Every structure is written in C-alpha cells, then in structure tokens.
Short mmCIF file of C-alpha atoms in Angstrom, two decimals:
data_model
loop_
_atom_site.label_atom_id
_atom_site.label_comp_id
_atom_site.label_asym_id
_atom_site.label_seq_id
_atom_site.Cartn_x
_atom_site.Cartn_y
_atom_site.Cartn_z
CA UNK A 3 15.33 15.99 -9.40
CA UNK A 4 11.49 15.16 -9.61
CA UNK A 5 10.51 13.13 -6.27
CA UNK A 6 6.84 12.84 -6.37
CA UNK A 7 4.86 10.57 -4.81
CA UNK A 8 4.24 8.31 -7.96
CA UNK A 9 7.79 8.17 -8.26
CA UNK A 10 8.49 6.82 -4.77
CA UNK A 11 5.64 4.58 -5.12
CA UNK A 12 7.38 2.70 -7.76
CA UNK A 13 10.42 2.41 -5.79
CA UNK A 14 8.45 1.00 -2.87
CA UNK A 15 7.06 -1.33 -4.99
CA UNK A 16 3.90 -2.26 -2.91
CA UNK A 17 6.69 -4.28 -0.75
CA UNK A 18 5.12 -2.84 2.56
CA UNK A 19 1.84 -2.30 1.86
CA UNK A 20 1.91 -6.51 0.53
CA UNK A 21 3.79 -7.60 4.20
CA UNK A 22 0.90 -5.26 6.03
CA UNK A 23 -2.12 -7.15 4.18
CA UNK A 24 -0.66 -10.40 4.63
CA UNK A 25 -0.10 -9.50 8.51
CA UNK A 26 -4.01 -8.20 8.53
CA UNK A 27 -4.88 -11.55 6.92
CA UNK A 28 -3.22 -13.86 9.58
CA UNK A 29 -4.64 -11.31 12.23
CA UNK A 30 -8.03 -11.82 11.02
CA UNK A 31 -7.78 -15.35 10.63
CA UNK A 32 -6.07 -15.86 13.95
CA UNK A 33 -7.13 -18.77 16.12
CA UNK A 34 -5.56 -16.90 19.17
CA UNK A 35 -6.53 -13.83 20.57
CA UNK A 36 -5.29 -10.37 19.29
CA UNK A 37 -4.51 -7.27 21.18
CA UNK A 38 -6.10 -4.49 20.18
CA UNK A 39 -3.70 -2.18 19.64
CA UNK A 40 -0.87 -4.55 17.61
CA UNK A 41 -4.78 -4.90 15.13
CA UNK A 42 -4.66 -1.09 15.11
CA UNK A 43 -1.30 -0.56 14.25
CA UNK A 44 -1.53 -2.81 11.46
CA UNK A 45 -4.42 -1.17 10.45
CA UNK A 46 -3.00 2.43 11.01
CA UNK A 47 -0.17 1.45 9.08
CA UNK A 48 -1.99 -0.39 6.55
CA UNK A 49 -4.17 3.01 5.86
CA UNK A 50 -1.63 5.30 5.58
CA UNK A 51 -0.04 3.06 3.12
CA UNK A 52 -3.21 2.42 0.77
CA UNK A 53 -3.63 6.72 1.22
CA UNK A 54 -0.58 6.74 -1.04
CA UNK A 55 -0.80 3.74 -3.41
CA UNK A 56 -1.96 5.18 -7.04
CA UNK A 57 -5.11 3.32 -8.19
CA UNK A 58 -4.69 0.59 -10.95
CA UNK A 59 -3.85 -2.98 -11.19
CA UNK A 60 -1.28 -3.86 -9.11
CA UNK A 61 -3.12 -2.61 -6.31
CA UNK A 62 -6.32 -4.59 -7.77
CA UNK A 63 -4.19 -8.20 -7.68
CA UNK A 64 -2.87 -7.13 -4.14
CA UNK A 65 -6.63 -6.51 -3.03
CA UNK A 66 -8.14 -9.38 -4.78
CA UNK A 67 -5.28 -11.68 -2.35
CA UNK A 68 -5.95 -10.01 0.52
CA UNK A 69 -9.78 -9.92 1.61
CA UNK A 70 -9.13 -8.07 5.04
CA UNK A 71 -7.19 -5.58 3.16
CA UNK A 72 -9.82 -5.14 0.61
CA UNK A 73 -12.20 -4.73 2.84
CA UNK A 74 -9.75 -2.50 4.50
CA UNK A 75 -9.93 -0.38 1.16
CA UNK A 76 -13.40 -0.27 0.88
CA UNK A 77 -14.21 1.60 3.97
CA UNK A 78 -11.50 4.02 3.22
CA UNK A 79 -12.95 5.21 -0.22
CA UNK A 80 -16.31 4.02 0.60
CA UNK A 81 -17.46 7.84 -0.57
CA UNK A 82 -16.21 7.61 -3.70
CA UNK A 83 -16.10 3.49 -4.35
CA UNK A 84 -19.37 1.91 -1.96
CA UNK A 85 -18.38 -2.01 -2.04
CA UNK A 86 -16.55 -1.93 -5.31
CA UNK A 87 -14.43 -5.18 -3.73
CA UNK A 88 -17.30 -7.04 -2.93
CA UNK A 89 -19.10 -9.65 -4.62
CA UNK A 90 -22.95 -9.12 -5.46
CA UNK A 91 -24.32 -11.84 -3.79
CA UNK A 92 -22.16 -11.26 -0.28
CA UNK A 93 -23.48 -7.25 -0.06
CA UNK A 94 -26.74 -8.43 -0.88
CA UNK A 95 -26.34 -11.02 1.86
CA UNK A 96 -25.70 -8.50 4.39
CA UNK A 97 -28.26 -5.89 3.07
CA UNK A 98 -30.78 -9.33 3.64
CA UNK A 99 -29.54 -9.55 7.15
CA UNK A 100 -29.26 -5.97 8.31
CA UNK A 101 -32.77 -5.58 7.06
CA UNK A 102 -34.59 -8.33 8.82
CA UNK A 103 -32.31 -7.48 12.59
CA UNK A 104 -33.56 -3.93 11.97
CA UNK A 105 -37.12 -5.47 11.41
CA UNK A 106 -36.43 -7.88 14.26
CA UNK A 107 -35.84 -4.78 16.42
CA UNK A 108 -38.43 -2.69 15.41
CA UNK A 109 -41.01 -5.66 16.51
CA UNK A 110 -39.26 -6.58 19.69
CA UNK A 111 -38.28 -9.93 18.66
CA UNK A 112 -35.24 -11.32 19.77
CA UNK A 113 -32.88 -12.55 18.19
CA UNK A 114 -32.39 -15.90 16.67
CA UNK A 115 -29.23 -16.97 18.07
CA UNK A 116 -25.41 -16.14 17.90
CA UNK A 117 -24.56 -13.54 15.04
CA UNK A 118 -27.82 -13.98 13.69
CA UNK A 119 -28.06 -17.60 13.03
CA UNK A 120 -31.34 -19.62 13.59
CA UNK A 121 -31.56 -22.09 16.51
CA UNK A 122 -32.47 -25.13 15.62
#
C-alpha cells in the first residue's frame, strides 16, 4: 500500500493545521497576555504542519482566513514566495516606514512616538 505524504494529507484534511491558525489568530488578537512558550508551541506546531501541506487552494482559502497564519507562511517560504500573502499597499506601507526609521537613525533623530506614530 502507497502511504505518501499527499495521501495522508488528504486524510488529515487540513483539520489540524485549521484548529492551529484559528488558535494563532485568537493568540494574536488576545487582549490578555500570552506566555511565550504556549505562542511558540503554536507556532512550532503550526510550522511543521504548513512544512507538509501541498500547495494549492485549500491551503490558499485557509490562509486568506487566517492573517497570523499567512503571515506565518510567508516567512517560512519567504525564499521562494517574498510577501506573496500580502496586499500591495500594506508591504509598501512598511517598506515607507522601515525606510524613513532607518533614515531617522542614520540622522540621529528620534523617534516620533510609540511604534512610529507622530505626536501630536
């Protein structure tokens, strides 16, 4: 009997790797504090499981509901993929922003205010 991975991939049926995206969502959105190491494990877990998932579009509808696993996905195959997950005018956003701290800090200026926003 043939038991590759693509095989027991269907079988799985992305049920785990859906319940660990949703559990990095509410982690990421949490109100309360998180430990550290129950946001790694999730993560760990989460990685190991996207390491096996074939590409195509059932793991495209599971990324596009789950933004911290997306973004999760993106640093993974970030070698292959860059920001495939994310929209145009958010990287460009952050491009904007990373360019004028690194100006900022070049100059000596300091910064603006909390995570870069402009005091008023």
């Amino acid at each position: 009997m043939n038991t590759d991975a693509a095989n027991q991939f269907k079988i799985a049926d992305l049920t785990v790797t859906r319940v660990l995206a949703q559990l990095l969502d509410r982690l990421e959105n949490s109100t309360k504090p998180v430990g550290a190491a129950q946001y790694r494990s999730v993560v760990d877990h989460l990685m190991n499981e996207l390491h096996l998932i074939p590409h195509g579009a059932e793991l495209g509808a599971l990324l596009d509901a789950h933004p911290a696993a997306a973004e999760l996905y993106e640093n993974l195959y970030y070698d292959v993929a860059g920001l495939c997950r994310s929209s145009l005018d958010a990287s460009l956003a952050a491009e904007r922003l990373a360019r004028d701290s690194i100006q900022r800090a070049m100059h000596g200026e300091p910064k603006g205010g909390l995570h870069g926003q402009v005091r008023s």
